[in-house]
PDB file of C-alpha atoms in Angstrom:
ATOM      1  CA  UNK A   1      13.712  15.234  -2.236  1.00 75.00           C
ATOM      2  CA  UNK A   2      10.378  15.334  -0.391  1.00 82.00           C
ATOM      3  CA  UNK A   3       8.723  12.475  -0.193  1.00 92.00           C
ATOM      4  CA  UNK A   4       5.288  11.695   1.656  1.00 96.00           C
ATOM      5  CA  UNK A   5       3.971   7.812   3.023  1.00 96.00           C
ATOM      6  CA  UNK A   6       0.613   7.160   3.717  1.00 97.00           C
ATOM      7  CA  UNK A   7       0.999   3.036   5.337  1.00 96.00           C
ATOM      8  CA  UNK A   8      -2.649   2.191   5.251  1.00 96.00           C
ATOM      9  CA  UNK A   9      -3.972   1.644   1.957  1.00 96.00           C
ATOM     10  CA  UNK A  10      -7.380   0.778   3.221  1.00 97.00           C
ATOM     11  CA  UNK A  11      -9.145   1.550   6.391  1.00 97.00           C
ATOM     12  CA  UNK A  12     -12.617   0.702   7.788  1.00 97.00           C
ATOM     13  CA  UNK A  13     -14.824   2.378  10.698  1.00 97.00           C
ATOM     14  CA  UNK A  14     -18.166   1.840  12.071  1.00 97.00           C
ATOM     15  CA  UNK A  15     -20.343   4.957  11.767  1.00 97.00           C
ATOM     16  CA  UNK A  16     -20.183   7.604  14.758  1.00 97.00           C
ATOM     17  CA  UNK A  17     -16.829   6.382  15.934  1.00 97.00           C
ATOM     18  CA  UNK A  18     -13.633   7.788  15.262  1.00 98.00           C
ATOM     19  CA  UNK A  19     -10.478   7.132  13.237  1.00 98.00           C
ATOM     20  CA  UNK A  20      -6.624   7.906  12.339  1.00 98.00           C
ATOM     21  CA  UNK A  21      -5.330   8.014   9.482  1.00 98.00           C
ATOM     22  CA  UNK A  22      -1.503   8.194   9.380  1.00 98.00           C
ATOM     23  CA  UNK A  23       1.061  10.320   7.440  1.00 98.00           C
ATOM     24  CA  UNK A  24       4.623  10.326   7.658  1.00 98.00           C
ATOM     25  CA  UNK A  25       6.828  13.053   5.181  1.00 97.00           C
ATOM     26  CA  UNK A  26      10.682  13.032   5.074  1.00 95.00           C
ATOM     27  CA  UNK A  27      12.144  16.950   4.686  1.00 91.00           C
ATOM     28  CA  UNK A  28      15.246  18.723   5.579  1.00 89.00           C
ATOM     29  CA  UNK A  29      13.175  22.006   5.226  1.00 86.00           C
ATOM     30  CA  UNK A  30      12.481  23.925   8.372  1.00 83.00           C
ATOM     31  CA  UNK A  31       9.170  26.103   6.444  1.00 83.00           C
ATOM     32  CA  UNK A  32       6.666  24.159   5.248  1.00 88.00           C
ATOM     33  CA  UNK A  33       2.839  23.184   5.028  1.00 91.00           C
ATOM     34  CA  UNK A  34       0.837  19.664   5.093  1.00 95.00           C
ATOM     35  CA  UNK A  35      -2.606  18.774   3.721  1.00 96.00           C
ATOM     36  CA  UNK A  36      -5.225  16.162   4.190  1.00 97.00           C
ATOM     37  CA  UNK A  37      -7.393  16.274   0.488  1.00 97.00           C
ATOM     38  CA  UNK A  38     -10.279  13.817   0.578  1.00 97.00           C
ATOM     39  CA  UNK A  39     -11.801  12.479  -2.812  1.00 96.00           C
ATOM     40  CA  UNK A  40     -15.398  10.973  -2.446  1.00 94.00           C
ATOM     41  CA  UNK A  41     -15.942   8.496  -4.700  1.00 91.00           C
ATOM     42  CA  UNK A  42     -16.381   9.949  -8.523  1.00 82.00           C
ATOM     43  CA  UNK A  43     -16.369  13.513  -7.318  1.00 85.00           C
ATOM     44  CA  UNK A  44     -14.046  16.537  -7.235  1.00 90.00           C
ATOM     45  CA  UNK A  45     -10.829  16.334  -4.787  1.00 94.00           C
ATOM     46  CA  UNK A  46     -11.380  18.867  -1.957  1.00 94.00           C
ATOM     47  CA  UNK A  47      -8.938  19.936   1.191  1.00 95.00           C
ATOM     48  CA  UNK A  48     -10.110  18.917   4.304  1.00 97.00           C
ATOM     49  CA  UNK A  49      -7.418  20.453   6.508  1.00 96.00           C
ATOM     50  CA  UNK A  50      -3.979  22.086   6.451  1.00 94.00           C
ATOM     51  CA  UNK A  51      -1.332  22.859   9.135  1.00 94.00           C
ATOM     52  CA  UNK A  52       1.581  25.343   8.868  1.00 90.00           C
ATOM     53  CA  UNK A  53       4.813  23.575  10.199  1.00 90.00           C
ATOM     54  CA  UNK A  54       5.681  26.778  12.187  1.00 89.00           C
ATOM     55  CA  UNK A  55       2.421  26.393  14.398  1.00 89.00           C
ATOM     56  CA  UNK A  56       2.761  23.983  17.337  1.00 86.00           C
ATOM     57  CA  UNK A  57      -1.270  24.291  17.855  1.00 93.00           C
ATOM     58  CA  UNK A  58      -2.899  21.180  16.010  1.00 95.00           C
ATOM     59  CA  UNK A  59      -5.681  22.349  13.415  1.00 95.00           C
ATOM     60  CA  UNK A  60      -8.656  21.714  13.270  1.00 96.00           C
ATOM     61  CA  UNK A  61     -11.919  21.332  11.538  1.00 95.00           C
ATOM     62  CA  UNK A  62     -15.035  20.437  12.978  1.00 96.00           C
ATOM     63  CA  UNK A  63     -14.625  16.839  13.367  1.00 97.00           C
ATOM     64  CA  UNK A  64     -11.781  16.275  11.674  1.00 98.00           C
ATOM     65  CA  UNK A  65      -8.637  16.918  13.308  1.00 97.00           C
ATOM     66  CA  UNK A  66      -4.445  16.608  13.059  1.00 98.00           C
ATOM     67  CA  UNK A  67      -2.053  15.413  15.220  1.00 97.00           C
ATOM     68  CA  UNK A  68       1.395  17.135  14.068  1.00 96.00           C
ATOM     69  CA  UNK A  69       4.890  15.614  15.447  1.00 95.00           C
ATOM     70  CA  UNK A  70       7.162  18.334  13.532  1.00 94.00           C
ATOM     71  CA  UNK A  71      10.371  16.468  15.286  1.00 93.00           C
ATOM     72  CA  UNK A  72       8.780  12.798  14.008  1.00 95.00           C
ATOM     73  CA  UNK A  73       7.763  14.313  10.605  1.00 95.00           C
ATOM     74  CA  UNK A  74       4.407  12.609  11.337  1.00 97.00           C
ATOM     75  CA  UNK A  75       0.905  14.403  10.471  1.00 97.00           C
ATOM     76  CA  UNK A  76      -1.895  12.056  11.189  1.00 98.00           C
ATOM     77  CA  UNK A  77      -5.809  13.264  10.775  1.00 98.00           C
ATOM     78  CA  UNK A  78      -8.582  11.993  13.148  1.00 98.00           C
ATOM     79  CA  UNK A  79     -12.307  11.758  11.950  1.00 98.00           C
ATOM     80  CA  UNK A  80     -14.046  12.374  14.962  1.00 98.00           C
ATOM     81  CA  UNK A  81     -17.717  10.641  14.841  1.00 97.00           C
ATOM     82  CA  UNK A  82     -17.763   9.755  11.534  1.00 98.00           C
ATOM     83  CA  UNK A  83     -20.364   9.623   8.623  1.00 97.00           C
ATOM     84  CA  UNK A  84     -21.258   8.225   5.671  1.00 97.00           C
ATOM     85  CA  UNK A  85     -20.298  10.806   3.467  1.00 96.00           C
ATOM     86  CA  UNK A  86     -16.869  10.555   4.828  1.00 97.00           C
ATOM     87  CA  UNK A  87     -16.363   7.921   3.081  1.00 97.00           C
ATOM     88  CA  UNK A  88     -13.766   8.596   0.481  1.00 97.00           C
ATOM     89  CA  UNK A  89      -9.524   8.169  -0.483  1.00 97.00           C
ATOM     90  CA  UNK A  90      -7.937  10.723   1.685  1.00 98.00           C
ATOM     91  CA  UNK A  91      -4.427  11.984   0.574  1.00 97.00           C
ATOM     92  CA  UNK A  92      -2.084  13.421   2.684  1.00 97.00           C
ATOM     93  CA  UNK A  93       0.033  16.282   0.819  1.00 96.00           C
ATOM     94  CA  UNK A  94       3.043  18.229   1.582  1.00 94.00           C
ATOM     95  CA  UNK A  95       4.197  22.318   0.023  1.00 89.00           C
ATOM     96  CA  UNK A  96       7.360  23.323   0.425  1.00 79.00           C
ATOM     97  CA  UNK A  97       7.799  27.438   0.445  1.00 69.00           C
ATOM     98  CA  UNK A  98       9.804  28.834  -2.547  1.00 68.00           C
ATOM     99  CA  UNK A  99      10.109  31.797  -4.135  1.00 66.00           C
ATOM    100  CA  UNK A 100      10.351  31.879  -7.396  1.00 62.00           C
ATOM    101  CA  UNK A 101       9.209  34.024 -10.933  1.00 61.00           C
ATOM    102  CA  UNK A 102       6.033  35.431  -9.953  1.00 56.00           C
ATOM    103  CA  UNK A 103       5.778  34.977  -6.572  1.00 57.00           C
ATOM    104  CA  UNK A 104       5.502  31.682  -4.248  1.00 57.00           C
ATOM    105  CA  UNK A 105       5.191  27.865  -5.866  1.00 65.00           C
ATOM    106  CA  UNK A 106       3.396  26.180  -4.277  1.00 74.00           C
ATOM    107  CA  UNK A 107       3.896  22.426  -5.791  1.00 82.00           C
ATOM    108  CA  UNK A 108       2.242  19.256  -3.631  1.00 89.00           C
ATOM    109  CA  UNK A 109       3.757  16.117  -3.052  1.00 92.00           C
ATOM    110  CA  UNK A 110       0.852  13.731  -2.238  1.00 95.00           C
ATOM    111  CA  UNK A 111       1.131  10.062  -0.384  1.00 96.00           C
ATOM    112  CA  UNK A 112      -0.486   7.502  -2.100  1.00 96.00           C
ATOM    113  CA  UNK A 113      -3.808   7.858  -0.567  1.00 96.00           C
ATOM    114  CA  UNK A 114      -5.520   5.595   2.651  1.00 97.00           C
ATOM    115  CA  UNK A 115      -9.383   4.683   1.017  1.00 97.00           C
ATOM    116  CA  UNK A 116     -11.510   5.080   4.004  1.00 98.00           C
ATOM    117  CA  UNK A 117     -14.855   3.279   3.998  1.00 98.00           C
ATOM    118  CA  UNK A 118     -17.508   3.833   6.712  1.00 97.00           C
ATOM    119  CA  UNK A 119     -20.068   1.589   7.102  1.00 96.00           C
ATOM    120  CA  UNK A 120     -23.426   1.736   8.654  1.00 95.00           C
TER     121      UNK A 120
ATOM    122  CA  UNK B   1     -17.516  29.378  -5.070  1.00 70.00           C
ATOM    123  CA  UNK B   2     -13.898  28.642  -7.334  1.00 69.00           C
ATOM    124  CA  UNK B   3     -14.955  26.467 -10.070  1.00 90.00           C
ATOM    125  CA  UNK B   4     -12.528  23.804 -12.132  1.00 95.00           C
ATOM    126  CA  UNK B   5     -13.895  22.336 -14.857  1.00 95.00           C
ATOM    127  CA  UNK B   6     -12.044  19.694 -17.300  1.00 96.00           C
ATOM    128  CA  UNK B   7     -13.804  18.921 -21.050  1.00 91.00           C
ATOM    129  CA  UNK B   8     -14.728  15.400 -20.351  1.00 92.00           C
ATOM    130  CA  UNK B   9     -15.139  12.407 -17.699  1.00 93.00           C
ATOM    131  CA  UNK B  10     -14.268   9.881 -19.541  1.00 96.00           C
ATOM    132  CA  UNK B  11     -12.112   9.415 -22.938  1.00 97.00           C
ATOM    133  CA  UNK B  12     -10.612   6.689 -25.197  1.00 97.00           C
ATOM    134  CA  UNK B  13      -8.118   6.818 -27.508  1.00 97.00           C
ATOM    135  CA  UNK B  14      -6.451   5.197 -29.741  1.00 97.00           C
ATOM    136  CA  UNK B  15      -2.325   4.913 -29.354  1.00 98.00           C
ATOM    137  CA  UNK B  16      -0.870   7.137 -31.946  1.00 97.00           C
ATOM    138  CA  UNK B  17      -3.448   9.533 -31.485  1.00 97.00           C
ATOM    139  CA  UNK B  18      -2.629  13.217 -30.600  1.00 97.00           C
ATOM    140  CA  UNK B  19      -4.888  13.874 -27.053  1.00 97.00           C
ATOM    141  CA  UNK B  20      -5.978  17.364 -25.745  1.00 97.00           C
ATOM    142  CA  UNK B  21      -7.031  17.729 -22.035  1.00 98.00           C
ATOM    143  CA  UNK B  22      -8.713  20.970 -21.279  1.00 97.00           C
ATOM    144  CA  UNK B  23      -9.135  22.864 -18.009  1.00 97.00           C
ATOM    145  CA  UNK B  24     -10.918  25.733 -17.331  1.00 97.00           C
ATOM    146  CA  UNK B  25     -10.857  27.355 -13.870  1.00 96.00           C
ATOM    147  CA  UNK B  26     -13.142  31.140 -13.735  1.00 94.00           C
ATOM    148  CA  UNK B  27     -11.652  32.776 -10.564  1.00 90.00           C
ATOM    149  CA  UNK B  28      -8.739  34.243 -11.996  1.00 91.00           C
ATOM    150  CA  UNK B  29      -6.227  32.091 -10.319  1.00 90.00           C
ATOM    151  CA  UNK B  30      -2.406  32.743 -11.605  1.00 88.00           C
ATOM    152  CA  UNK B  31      -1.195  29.042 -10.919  1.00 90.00           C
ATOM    153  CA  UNK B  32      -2.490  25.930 -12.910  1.00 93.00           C
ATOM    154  CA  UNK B  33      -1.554  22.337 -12.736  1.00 95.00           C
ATOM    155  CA  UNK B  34      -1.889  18.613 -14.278  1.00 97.00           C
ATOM    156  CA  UNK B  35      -1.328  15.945 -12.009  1.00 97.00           C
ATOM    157  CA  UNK B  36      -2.443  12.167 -13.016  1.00 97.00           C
ATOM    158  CA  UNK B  37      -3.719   9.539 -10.445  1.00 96.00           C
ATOM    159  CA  UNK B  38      -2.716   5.633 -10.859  1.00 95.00           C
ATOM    160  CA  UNK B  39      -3.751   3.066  -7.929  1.00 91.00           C
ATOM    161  CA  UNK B  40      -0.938   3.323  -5.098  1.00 90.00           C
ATOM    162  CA  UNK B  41       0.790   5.871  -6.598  1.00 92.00           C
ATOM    163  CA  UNK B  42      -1.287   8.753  -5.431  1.00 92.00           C
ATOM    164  CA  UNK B  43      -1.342  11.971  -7.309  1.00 95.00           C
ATOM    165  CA  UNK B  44       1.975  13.031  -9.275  1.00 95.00           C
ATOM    166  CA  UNK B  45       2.773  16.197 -10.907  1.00 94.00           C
ATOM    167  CA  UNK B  46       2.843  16.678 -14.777  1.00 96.00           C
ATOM    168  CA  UNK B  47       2.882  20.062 -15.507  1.00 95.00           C
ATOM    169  CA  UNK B  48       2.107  23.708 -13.673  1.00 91.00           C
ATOM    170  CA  UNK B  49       1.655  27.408 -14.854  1.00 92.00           C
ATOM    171  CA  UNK B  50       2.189  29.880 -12.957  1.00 86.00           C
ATOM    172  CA  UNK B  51       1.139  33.170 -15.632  1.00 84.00           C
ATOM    173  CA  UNK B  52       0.165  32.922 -19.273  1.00 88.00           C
ATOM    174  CA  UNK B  53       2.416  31.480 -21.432  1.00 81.00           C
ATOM    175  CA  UNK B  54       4.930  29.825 -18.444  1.00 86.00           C
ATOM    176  CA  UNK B  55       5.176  26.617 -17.891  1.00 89.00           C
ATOM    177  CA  UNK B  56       7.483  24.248 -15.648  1.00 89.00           C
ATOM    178  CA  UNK B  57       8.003  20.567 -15.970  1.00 91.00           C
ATOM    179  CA  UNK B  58       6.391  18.467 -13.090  1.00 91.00           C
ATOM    180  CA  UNK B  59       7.967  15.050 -11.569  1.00 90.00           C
ATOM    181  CA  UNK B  60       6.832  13.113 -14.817  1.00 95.00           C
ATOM    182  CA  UNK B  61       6.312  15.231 -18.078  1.00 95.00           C
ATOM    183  CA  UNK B  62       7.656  12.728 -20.500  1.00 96.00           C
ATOM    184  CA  UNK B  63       4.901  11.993 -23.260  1.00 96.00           C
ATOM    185  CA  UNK B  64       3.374  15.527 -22.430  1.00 97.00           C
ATOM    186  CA  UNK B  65       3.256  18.880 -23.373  1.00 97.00           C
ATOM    187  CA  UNK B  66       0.679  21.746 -22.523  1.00 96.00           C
ATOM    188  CA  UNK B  67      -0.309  25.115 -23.368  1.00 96.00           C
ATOM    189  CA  UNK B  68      -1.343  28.358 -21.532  1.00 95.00           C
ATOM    190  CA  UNK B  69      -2.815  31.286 -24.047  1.00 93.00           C
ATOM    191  CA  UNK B  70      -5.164  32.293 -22.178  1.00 94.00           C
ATOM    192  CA  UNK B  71      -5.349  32.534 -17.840  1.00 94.00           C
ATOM    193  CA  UNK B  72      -8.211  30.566 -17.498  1.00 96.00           C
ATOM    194  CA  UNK B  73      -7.564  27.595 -19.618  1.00 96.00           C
ATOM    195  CA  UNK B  74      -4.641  25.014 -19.087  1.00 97.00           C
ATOM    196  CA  UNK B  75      -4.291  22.481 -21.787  1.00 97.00           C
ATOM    197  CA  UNK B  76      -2.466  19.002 -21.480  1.00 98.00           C
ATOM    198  CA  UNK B  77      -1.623  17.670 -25.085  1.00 98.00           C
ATOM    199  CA  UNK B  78      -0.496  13.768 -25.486  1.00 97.00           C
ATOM    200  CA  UNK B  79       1.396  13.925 -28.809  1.00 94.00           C
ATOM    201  CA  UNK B  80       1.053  10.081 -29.642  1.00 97.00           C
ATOM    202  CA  UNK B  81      -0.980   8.549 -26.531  1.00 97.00           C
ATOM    203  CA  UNK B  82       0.662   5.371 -25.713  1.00 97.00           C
ATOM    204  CA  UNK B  83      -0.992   2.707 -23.590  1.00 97.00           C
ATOM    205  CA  UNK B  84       0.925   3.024 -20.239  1.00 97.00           C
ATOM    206  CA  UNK B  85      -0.741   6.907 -20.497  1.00 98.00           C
ATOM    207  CA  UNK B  86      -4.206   5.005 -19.396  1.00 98.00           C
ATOM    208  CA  UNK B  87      -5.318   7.202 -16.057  1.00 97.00           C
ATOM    209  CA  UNK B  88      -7.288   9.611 -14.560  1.00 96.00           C
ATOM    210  CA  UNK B  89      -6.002  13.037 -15.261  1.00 97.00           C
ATOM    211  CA  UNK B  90      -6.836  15.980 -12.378  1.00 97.00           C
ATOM    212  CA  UNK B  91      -6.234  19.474 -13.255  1.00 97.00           C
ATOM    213  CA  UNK B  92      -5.986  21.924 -10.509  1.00 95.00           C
ATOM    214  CA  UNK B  93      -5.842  25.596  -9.917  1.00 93.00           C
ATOM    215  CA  UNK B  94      -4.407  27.940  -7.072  1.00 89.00           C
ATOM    216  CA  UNK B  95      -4.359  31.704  -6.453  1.00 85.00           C
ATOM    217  CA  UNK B  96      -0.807  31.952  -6.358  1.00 76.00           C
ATOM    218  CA  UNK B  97       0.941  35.095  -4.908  1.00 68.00           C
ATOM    219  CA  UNK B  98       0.384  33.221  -1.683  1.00 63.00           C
ATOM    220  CA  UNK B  99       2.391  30.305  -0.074  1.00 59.00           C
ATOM    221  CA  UNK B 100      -0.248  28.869   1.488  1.00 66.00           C
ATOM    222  CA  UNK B 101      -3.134  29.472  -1.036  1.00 78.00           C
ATOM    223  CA  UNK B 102      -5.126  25.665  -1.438  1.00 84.00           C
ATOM    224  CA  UNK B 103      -5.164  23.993  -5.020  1.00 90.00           C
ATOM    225  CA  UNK B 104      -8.908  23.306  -6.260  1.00 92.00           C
ATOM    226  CA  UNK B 105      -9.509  20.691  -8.000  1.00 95.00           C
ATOM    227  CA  UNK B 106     -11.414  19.708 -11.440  1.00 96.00           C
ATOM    228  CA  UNK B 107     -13.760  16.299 -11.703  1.00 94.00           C
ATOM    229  CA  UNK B 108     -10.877  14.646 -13.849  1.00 95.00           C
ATOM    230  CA  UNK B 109     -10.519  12.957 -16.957  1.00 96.00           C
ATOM    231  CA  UNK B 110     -10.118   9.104 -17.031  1.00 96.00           C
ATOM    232  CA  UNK B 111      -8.367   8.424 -20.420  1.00 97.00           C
ATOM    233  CA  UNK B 112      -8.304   4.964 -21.558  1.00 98.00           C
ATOM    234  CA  UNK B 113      -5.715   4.445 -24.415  1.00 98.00           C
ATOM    235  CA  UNK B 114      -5.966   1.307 -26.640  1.00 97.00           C
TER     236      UNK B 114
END
């Protein structure tokens, strides 16, 4: 079974500096896909970034960007300059590709969350 | 923009009592899911749909059932809420068809049960 670890529970950054937040997922698949979902405090969960495990390039998103060791199964996310509003729990999540009635499933299996705080 | 919406923010309950969660997503998608969220456990999966009417057990359905009649609405029904189902309840919805298709989220439901 899949599983996904997030080690850092809680994190703290100064505002306009940067920070990593680290993932590691244990798989025997070769195909697969990781997510990093942030949840701001009492609002909606929304993706922040996703990587295809086939793709050597590292994605990224404006300031926020992965680092992706396939052979380490690690997926960390930076925060480049960061901002108040990022302040929020950020999960990291992993899909596995199957087939199955009606086309692909595509379940997550999300770490227990790092709750990032930024401060002024 | 792919709206989720879930009937309420907060709920309490009393144990015995039969609990519906409802979820409404309007952009069509073909995939629904419940998940619930406890403190260091992160997000874990109750339920999913994938069309009307079909279901598959998540990593914890125990205590749950839910119901798909329509595409747009995804129900999570608590026959006799017990106390250890106190959470916060997060319904999602994906486009499905598609492997790498994102899940959207609703606000969630924080269901106390005394």
């Amino acid at each position: 079974a899949q599983t996904v670890t997030q080690s850092q529970p809680e994190m703290s950054v100064q505002e306009a500096e940067t920070v990593t937040l680290s993932c590691t997922y244990d798989t025997s698949e070769s195909n697969y896909y990781l997510f990093w979902y942030k949840q701001p405090p009492s609002r909606q969960m929304i993706l922040v970034i996703r990587q295809e495990a086939y793709k050597q390039q590292n994605a990224t998103e404006n300031r926020f960007s992965v680092n992706f060791q396939k052979a380490a199964k690690s997926f960390s996310l930076k925060i480049s300059d960061s901002q108040l509003g990022d302040t929020a729990m950020y999960f990291c999540a992993f899909m596995k590709h199957e087939i199955s009635y009606g086309g692909a499933t595509n379940k997550l299996i999300f770490g227990t969350g790092t709750l990032l705080a930024v401060q002024p | 923009d792919v709206k989720v919406t879930q009937s309420s923010r907060y709920l309490v309950k009393r144990t015995g009592e039969k609990v519906f969660l409802e979820c409404v997503q309007d952009m069509d998608h073909e995939n629904m899911f419940w998940y619930r969220q406890d403190p260091g456990l992160g997000l874990r999966l109750i339920y999913f749909s994938y069309d009307v009417k079909m279901k598959e057990k998540g990593d914890i359905p125990e205590g749950y059932s839910v119901s798909r009649e329509k595409k747009e609405r995804f129900s999570l029904i608590l026959e006799s809420a017990s106390t250890n189902q106190t959470s916060m309840y997060l319904c999602a919805s994906s486009l499905g068809g598609s492997v790498l298709d994102e899940q959207y989220f609703g606000p969630g439901t924080r269901l106390t049960v005394t």
